[in-house]
Coordinates of C-alpha atoms and ligand atoms in Angstrom, one line a residue:
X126 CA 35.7 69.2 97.9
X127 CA 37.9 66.5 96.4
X128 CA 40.5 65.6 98.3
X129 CA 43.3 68.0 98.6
X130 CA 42.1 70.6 96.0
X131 CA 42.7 73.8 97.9
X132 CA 39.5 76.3 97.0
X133 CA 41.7 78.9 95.0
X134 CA 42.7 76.1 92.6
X135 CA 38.8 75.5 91.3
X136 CA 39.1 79.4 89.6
X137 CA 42.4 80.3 88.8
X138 CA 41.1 82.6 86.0
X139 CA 37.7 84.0 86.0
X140 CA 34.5 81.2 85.5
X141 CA 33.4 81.7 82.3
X142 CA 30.1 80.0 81.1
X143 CA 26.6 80.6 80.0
X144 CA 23.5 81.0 82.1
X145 CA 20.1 81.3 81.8
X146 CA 18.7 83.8 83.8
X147 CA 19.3 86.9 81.0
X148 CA 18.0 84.8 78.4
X149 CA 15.2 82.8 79.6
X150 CA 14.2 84.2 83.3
X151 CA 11.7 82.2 85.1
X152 CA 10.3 80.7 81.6
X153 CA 13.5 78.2 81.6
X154 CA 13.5 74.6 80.8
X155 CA 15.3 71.2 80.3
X156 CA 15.0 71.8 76.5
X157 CA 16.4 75.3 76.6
X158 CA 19.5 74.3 79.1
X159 CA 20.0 71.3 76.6
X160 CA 19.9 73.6 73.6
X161 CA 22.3 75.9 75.2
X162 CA 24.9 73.2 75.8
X163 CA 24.6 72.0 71.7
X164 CA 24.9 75.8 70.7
X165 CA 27.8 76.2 73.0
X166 CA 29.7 73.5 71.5
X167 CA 28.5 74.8 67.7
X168 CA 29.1 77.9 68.2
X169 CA 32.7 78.2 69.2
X170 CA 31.9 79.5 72.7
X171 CA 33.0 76.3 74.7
X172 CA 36.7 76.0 72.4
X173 CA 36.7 80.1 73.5
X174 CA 36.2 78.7 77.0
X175 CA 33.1 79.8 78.4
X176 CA 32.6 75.8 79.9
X177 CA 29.4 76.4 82.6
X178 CA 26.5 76.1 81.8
X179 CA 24.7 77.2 84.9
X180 CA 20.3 76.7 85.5
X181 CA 19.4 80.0 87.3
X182 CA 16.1 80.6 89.3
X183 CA 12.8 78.8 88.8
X184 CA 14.1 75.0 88.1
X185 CA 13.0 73.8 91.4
X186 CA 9.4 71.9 92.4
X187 CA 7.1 74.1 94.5
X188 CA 7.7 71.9 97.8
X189 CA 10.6 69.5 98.8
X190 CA 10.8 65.5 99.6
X191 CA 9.8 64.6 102.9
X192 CA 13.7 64.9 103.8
X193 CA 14.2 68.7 103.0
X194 CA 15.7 67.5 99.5
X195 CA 14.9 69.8 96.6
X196 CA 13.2 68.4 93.4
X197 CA 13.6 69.8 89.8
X198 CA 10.2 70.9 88.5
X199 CA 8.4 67.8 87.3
X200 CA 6.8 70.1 84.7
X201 CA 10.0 72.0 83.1
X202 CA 12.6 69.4 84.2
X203 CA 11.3 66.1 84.0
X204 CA 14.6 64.4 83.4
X205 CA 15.8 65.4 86.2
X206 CA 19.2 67.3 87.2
X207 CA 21.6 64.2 87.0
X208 CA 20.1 63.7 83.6
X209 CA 20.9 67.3 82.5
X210 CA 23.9 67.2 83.8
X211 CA 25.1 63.8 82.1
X212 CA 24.0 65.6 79.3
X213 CA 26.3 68.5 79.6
X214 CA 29.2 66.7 80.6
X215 CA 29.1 64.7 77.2
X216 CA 29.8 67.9 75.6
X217 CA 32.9 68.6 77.7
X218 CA 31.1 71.2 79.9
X219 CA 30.3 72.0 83.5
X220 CA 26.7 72.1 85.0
X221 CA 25.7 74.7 87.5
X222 CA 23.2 75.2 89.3
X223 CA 21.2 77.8 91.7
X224 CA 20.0 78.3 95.1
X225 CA 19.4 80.9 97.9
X226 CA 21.1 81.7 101.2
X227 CA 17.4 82.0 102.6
X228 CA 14.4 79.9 103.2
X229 CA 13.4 80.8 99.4
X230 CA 14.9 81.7 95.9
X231 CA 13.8 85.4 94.9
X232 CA 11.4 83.9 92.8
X233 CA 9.5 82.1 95.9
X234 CA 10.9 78.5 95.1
X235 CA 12.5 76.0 97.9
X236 CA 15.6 77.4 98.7
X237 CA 18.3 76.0 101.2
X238 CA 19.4 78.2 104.7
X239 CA 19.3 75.4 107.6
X240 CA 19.6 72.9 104.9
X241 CA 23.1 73.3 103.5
X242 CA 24.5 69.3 103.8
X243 CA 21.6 68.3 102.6
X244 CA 21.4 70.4 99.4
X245 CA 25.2 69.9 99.2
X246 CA 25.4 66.4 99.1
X247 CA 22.7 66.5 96.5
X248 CA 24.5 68.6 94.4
X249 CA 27.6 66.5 94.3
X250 CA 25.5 63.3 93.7
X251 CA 23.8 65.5 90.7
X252 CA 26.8 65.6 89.4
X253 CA 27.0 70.0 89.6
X254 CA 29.6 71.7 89.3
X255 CA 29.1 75.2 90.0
X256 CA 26.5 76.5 92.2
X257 CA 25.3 80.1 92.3
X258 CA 24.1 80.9 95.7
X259 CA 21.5 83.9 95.8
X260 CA 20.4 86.5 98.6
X261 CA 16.8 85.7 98.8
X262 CA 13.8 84.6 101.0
X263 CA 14.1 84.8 104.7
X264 CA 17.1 85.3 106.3
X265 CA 16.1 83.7 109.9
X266 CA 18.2 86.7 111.9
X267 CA 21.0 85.6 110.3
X268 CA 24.0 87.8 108.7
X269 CA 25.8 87.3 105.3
X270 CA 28.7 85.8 106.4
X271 CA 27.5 83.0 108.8
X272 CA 24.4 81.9 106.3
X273 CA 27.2 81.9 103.3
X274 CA 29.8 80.2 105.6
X275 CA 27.4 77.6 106.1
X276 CA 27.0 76.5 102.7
X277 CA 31.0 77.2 101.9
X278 CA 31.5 74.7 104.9
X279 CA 28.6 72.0 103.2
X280 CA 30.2 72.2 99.8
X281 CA 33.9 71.9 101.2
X282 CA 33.0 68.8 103.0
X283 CA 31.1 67.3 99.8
X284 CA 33.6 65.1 97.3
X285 CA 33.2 66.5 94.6
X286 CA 34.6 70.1 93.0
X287 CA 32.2 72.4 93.0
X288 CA 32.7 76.3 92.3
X289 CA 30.7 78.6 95.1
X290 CA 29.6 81.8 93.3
X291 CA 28.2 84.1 96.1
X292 CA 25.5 86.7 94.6
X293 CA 25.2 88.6 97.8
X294 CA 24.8 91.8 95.1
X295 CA 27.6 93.4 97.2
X296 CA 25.4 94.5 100.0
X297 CA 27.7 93.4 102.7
X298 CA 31.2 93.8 101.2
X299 CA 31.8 90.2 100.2
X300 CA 35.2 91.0 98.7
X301 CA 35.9 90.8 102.2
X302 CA 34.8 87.8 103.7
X303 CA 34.3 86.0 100.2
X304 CA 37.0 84.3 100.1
X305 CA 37.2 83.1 103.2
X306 CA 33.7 81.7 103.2
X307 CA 35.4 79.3 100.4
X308 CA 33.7 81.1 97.8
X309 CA 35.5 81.6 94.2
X310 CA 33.5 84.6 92.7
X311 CA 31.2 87.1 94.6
X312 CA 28.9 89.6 93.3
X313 CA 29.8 93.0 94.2
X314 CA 26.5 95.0 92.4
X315 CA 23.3 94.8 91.6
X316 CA 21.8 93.5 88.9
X317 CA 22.8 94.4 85.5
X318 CA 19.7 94.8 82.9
X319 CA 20.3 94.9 78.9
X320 CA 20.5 98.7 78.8
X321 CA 23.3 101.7 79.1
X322 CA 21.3 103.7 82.2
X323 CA 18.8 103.1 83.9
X324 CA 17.2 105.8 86.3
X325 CA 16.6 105.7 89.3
X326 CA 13.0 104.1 89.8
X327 CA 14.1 101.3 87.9
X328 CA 15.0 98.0 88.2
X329 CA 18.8 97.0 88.0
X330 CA 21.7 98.5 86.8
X331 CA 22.6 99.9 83.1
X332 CA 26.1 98.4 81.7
X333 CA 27.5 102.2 82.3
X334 CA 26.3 102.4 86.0
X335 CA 27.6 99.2 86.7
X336 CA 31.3 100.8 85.8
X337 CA 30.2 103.6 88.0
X338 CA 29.5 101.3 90.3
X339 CA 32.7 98.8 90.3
X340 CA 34.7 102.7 90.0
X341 CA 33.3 103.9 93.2
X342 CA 33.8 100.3 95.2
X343 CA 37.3 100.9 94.6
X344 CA 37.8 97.0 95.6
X345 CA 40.8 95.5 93.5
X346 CA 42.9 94.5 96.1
X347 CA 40.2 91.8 96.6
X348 CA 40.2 90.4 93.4
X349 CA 43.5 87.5 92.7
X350 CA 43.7 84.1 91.0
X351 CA 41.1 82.3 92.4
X352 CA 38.7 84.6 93.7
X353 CA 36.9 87.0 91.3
X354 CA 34.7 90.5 91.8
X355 CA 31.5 89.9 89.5
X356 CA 29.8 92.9 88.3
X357 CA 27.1 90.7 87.1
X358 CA 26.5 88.3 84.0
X359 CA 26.6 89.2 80.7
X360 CA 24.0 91.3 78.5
X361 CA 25.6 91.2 75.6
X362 CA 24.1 90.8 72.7
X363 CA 20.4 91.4 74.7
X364 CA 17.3 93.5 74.3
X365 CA 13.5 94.1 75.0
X366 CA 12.9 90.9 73.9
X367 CA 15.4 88.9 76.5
X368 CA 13.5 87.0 79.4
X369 CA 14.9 89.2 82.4
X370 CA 13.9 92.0 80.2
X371 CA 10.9 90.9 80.1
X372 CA 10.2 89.5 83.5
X373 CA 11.7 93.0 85.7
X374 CA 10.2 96.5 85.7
X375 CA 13.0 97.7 83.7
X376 CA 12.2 100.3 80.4
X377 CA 14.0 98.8 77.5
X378 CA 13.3 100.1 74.1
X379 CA 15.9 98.4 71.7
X380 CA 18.6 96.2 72.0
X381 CA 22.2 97.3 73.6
X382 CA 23.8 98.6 70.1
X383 CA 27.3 96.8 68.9
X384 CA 29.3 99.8 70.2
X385 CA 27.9 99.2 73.8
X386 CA 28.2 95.3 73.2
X387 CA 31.7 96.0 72.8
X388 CA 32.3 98.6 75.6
X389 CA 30.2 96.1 78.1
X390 CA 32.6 93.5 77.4
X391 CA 35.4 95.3 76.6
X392 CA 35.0 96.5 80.6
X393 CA 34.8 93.1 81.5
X394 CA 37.6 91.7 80.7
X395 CA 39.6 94.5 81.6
X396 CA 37.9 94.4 85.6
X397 CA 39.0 90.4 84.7
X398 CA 35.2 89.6 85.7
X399 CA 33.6 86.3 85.5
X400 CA 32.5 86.1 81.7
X401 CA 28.9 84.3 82.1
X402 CA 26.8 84.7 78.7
X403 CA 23.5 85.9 79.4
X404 CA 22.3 85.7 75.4
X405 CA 20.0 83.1 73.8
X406 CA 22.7 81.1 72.2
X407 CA 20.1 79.7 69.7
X408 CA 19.5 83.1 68.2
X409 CA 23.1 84.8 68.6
X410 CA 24.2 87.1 65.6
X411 CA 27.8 86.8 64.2
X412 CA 28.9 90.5 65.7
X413 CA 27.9 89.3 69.2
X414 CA 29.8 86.0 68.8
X415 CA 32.9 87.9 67.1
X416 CA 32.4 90.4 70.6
X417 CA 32.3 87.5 73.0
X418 CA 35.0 85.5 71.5
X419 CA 37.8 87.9 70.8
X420 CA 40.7 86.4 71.8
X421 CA 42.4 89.4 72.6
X422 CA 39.8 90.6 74.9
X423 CA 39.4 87.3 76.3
X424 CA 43.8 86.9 76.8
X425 CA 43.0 90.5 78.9
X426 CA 40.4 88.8 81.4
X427 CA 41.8 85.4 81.8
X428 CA 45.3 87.0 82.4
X429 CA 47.2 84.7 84.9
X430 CA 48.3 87.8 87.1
X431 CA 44.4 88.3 87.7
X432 CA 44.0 91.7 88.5
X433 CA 41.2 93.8 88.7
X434 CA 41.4 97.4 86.0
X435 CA 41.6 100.6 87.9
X436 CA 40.2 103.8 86.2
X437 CA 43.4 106.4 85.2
X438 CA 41.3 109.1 84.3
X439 CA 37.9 109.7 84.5
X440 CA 35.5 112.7 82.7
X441 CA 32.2 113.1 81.7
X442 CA 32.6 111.9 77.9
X443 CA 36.3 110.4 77.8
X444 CA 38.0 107.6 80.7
X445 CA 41.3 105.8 80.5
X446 CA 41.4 102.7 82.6
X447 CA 44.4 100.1 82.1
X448 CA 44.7 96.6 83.9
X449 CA 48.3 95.4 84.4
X450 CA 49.1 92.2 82.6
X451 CA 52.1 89.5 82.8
X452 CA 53.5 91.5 79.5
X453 CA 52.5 95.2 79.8
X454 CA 49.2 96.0 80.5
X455 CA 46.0 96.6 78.7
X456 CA 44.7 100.1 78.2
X457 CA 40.8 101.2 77.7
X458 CA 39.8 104.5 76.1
X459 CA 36.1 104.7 76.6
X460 CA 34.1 107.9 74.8
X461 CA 31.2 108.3 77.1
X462 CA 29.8 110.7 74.7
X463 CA 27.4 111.0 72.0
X464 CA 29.8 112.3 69.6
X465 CA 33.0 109.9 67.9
X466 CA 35.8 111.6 70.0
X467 CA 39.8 111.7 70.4
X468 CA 40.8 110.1 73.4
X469 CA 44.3 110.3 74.0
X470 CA 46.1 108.8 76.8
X471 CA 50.2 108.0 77.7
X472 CA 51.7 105.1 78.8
X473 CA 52.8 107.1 81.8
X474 CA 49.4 107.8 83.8
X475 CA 48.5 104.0 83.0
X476 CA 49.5 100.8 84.7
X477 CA 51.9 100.1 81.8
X478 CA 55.2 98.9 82.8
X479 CA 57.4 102.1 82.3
X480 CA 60.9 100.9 82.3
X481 CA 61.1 100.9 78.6
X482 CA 61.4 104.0 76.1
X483 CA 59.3 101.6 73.4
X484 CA 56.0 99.9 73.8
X485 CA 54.1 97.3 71.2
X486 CA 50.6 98.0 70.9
X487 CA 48.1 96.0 69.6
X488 CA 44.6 97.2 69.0
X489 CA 42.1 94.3 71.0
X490 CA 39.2 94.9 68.1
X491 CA 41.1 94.7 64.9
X492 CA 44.1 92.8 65.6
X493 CA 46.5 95.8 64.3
X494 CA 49.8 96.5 65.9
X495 CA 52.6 98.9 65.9
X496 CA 54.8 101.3 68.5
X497 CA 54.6 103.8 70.2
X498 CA 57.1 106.1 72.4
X499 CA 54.6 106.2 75.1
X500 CA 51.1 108.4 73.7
X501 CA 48.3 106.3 72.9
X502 CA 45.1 107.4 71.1
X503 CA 42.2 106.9 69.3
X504 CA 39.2 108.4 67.4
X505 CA 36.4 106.6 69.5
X506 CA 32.7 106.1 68.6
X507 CA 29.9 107.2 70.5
X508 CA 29.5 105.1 73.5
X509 CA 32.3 103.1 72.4
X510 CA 35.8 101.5 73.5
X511 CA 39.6 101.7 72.1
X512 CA 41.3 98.3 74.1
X513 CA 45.3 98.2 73.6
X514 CA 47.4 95.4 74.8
X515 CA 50.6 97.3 75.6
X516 CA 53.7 95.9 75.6
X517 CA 57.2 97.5 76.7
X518 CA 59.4 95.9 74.1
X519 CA 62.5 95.1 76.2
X520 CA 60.4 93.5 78.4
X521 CA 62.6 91.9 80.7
X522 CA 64.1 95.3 81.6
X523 CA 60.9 97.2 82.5
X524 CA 59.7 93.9 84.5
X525 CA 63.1 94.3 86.6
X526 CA 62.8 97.1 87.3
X527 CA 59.2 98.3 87.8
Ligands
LIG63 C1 18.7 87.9 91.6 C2 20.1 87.7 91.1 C3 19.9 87.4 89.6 C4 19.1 86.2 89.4 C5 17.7 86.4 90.0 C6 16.9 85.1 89.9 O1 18.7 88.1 93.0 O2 20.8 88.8 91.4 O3 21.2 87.2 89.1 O4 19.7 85.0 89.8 O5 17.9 86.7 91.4 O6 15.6 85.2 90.6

């Protein structure tokens, strides 16, 4: 760590970025991680704020150096990492990179448990910013916390900033110790695959079971600025034809459809989740850039109070869930169904601010606004997600004395 920059201070919003595991898998090169940096700055996405740009699995050489020192794949990354990373810093970005909490990464490569100074220092002389830490290869007897303290301790004694993601997929409550390990966002589920459900026998979790999931944890007293719960990167905007698609045993027929775009990220940003683009950024459409860079949605994530959404009221076809803001709170009504529905919520059974007797309300997906006396509702499509940002108009009276 730099001197004196307490750990809290490296996230105090959620990370957002891009990485490359949803997009490109195992297949992932120099050329694509390069190509993703351009199209970040092209695009928008990096004035939005999504600023990492984070190499997943699968860049590594088979074997290290002789001093336990990992080496990018001569093949796939023959530049090297301070190369790559030069090159995404010209573009006013962060580089991130990978490894594993075990002897290997989950896809078999060089990973770093027993060789956490070493791997650390060679990350800050790399020049990375961010690294995701993974759950794979053999443990050696050892729990979670001591083989994730271990790298926490490496990176905090390294001088240079560098933002600890733990993807521990929530198997040993990290929103406990995650924190404490020095780490700025944890994984609390699974993985999430580029489809709504998925059953049972398959891999990963659909973009509805992973609300499920997060609903159940019932975790948000974890989540503050600078520590985050992360239900997982982004698959908005993905399909069949994605590269973790393709590469895990997971049935996917068609691509996630713009209503479940939205509701995926609309869910997001209300949990106030890490916002890490999973999407080939050279082949994005115009409705998934208008999703993922909705500045409304995106003022609901990166809120500075930093809480996590709470669900209000749950059914089989129609939930309310609301997230308490620094000016109101945002509200979610979320048609589970098949069918467009009503769903109809008031302020009262939300986390809105209740002091006042008149609320602003301003529709996340089409910028609209007017007032209400407390109901809120919506004619929802199937599958599909109402956001309000609600606002008590004498604001300073409700904050007093809510
Ligand atoms: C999983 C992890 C994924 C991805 C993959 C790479 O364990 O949850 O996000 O990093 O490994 O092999």
């Amino acid at each position: 760590m730099a001197d004196g920059v307490p750990n809290s201070a490296l996230a105090p919003a959620p990370p957002m970025g891009w990485n490359s595991w949803n997009a490109h898998s195992c297949a992932v090169t120099e050329t694509d991680i390069r190509a993703a940096a351009d199209a970040l700055v092209e695009t928008g996405l990096r004035d939005a704020g999504y600023e990492y740009v984070v190499v997943d699995d699968c860049w590594m050489a088979e074997e290290t150096d002789d001093d336990g020192r990992l080496r990018a794949d001569p093949e796939t990354f023959p530049s090297g990492m301070a190369a790559l990373a030069d090159y995404v810093h010209d573009r006013a970005l962060k580089f991130g990179l990978y490894s594993s909490a075990g002897s290997h990464t989950c896809q078999g490569y060089q990973a770093s448990l027993g060789r956490e100074r070493v791997h650390a220092e060679q990350l800050a002389d790399w020049g990375v910013d961010f690294l995701k830490y993974d759950n794979c290869g053999d443990h050696r007897g050892r729990d979670a916390v001591s083989r994730y303290a271990a790298m926490g301790d490496a990176l905090a004694a390294v001088d240079r900033d560098i933002v600890y993601s733990i993807c521990e997929w929530g198997e040993s409550d990290p929103w406990e110790w995650g924190r404490n390990v020095g780490g700025q966002l944890w994984r609390v589920t699974d993985d999430a695959v580029a489809k709504w459900h998925t059953d049972r026998d398959e891999f990963g979790l659909g973009i509805a079971d992973i609300v499920d999931r997060v609903a159940e944890l019932d975790i948000p007293a974890a989540q503050a600025p600078g520590g985050w719960s992360d239900p997982d990167m982004l698959q908005v905007g993905n399909g069949p034809e994605s590269g973790q698609s393709r590469h895990e045993p997971t049935d996917i027929r068609r691509p996630l459809t713009a209503a479940e775009n939205r509701t995926h990220f609309a869910f997001w940003c209300l949990l106030g989740a890490p916002l890490f683009v999973g999407t080939d950024l050279t082949d994005i459409s115009r409705t998934v850039l208008d999703i993922l860079t909705n500045e409304h949605l995106l003022a609901i994530d990166q809120d500075p109070l930093g809480l996590q959404g709470t669900p209000d009221r749950r059914d089989p076809t129609r939930e309310v869930w609301s997230k308490r803001l620094h000016d109101g709170a945002a509200v979610a009504l979320w048609n589970r169904g098949e069918d467009p529905t009503d769903v109809h919520a008031h302020v009262d059974e939300t986390s809105v601010p209740t002091a006042g007797d008149r609320y602003s309300v301003l529709d996340g997906w089409t910028g609209e606004q007017w007032e209400t006396l407390g109901e809120l509702s919506a004619t929802v499509e199937p599958r599909g997600t109402a956001v309000f940002r609600v606002t008590p108009l004498d604001y300073s009276a409700a904050s007093s004395t809510s």
